[in-house]
Amino acid sequence: MQSENDPAQPSGTMVTEAPAKDAKTAQILEAARDIFLELGYAATSMDLVAQRARVSKTTLYTRFPSKDDLYTATISNECERHGMRFSPECFDDLPLREVLIRVGTRFVELIWSEAAIRVHQSVMGEAQRVPEAARLFVKAGPEQGTAVLVALFERLTQRGLIAVDDPAFAARQFLAAMQGGPYCLMAVSLAPSPTAEERSAFVAKAVDLFIRGVAPGR
């Protein structure tokens, strides 16, 4: 699902473009996404995914040798669908504020999505009983997403658009800012999803506040 306000989202990972998914792989990931959301990590079985995706177990295991592989691929695929797997060079022709607005919007659309909220709730609910689910979630989602942002902030530092001693810290603080506000209430089912206008206003305010802290010559 691409952002309606950011149609020119590049696909790919931090270094190279992601491999194209064939129809069967996409079919499996879609089925796995629905089942993981419905049942959680522990109760999901590879047999059920194969059945729901209408593929043979051979086809499933050829692409995803284990449930762990399928789970991390499903989470990573959601991040990719929302534009959070990109090369930092793709923003080289944009000013700082526009770069941060675009990235912030993508990230907010990801974490504010119904699927992401449900996965977060599922992982939190299973964390003590099935710590492996939490570990896999962090590895495939937050850790990879942070790595992409760190690379971007290093690039912005090289371009002279920001002045920070620790791009990794700045990138993590940026992501943390986007996880404030409505997300905290949404994560515990105490608030509905904000409108597109509310989302845009939140991202813009967060970005403007952040820029005042990283601008050169401050």
Coordinates of C-alpha atoms in Angstrom, one line a residue, residues 8-123:
A8 CA 6.8 8.3 -6.3
Q9 CA 8.0 6.0 -3.6
P10 CA 11.1 4.1 -4.6
S11 CA 11.2 0.4 -4.0
G12 CA 14.2 -1.5 -2.7
T13 CA 16.4 -1.9 0.3
M14 CA 19.1 0.3 1.8
V15 CA 21.7 -1.0 -0.5
T16 CA 20.2 -2.9 -3.5
E17 CA 16.8 -3.3 -4.9
A18 CA 14.6 -6.0 -3.4
P19 CA 14.2 -9.1 -5.6
A20 CA 11.0 -9.2 -7.5
K21 CA 8.4 -11.4 -6.0
D22 CA 6.7 -14.0 -8.2
A23 CA 3.0 -14.6 -8.0
K24 CA 3.3 -17.6 -5.7
T25 CA 5.6 -15.7 -3.2
A26 CA 3.2 -12.8 -3.1
Q27 CA 0.3 -15.2 -2.6
I28 CA 2.0 -16.9 0.3
L29 CA 3.0 -13.6 1.9
E30 CA -0.6 -12.3 1.7
A31 CA -2.0 -15.5 3.2
A32 CA 0.6 -15.5 5.9
R33 CA -0.1 -11.9 6.8
D34 CA -3.8 -12.6 7.3
I35 CA -3.1 -15.7 9.4
F36 CA -0.4 -14.1 11.6
L37 CA -2.8 -11.2 12.2
E38 CA -5.7 -13.6 13.0
L39 CA -3.9 -16.1 15.2
G40 CA -0.6 -14.7 16.2
Y41 CA 2.9 -16.2 15.7
A42 CA 2.5 -19.2 18.0
A43 CA -0.8 -20.5 16.7
T44 CA 0.1 -20.1 13.0
S45 CA 1.3 -23.2 11.2
M46 CA 3.1 -23.7 7.9
D47 CA 0.4 -26.2 6.9
L48 CA -2.3 -23.6 7.5
V49 CA -0.5 -21.0 5.4
A50 CA 0.0 -23.5 2.5
Q51 CA -3.7 -24.3 2.7
R52 CA -4.8 -20.7 2.8
A53 CA -2.4 -19.6 0.1
R54 CA -3.5 -22.6 -2.1
V55 CA 0.0 -23.8 -2.7
S56 CA 1.8 -27.1 -2.0
K57 CA 4.0 -27.5 1.1
T58 CA 6.9 -28.0 -1.3
T59 CA 6.2 -24.6 -2.9
L60 CA 6.0 -23.0 0.5
Y61 CA 9.1 -24.5 2.0
T62 CA 11.1 -23.8 -1.2
R63 CA 10.5 -20.1 -0.7
F64 CA 10.4 -20.0 3.2
P65 CA 12.2 -22.9 4.8
S66 CA 10.8 -22.3 8.3
K67 CA 8.0 -20.4 10.1
D68 CA 10.6 -18.0 11.4
D69 CA 11.7 -17.1 7.8
L70 CA 8.0 -16.7 6.8
Y71 CA 7.3 -14.4 9.8
T72 CA 10.2 -12.1 9.2
A73 CA 9.5 -12.0 5.5
T74 CA 5.9 -11.1 6.1
I75 CA 6.9 -8.2 8.4
S76 CA 9.6 -7.0 6.1
N77 CA 7.2 -7.1 3.2
E78 CA 4.8 -4.8 5.0
C79 CA 7.6 -2.4 5.6
E80 CA 8.5 -2.5 2.0
R81 CA 4.9 -2.0 0.9
H82 CA 4.9 1.3 2.9
G83 CA 8.1 2.5 1.3
M84 CA 10.4 1.9 4.3
R85 CA 13.0 0.0 2.4
F86 CA 14.8 2.6 0.3
S87 CA 18.3 3.8 -0.7
P88 CA 19.2 7.1 0.9
E89 CA 20.5 8.5 -2.4
C90 CA 16.9 8.5 -3.8
F91 CA 16.3 11.8 -1.8
D92 CA 19.4 13.6 -3.0
D93 CA 17.4 16.1 -5.1
L94 CA 15.2 17.2 -2.3
P95 CA 15.6 19.8 0.5
L96 CA 15.8 18.6 4.1
R97 CA 12.3 19.3 5.2
E98 CA 10.8 17.5 2.2
V99 CA 13.0 14.5 2.8
L100 CA 11.9 14.2 6.4
I101 CA 8.2 14.9 5.5
R102 CA 8.3 12.0 3.0
V103 CA 10.0 9.6 5.3
G104 CA 8.0 10.6 8.3
T105 CA 4.8 10.1 6.3
R106 CA 5.8 6.7 5.1
F107 CA 6.7 5.6 8.6
V108 CA 3.5 7.0 10.2
E109 CA 1.4 5.3 7.5
L110 CA 3.1 2.0 8.3
I111 CA 2.9 2.1 12.1
W112 CA -0.6 3.7 12.2
S113 CA -2.0 1.0 9.8
E114 CA -4.5 -1.4 11.2
A115 CA -2.2 -4.3 10.4
A116 CA 0.8 -2.8 12.1
I117 CA -1.2 -2.0 15.2
R118 CA -2.5 -5.5 15.4
V119 CA 0.9 -7.1 14.9
H120 CA 2.3 -4.8 17.7
Q121 CA -0.5 -5.9 20.0
S122 CA 0.0 -9.5 19.2
V123 CA 3.7 -9.4 19.8

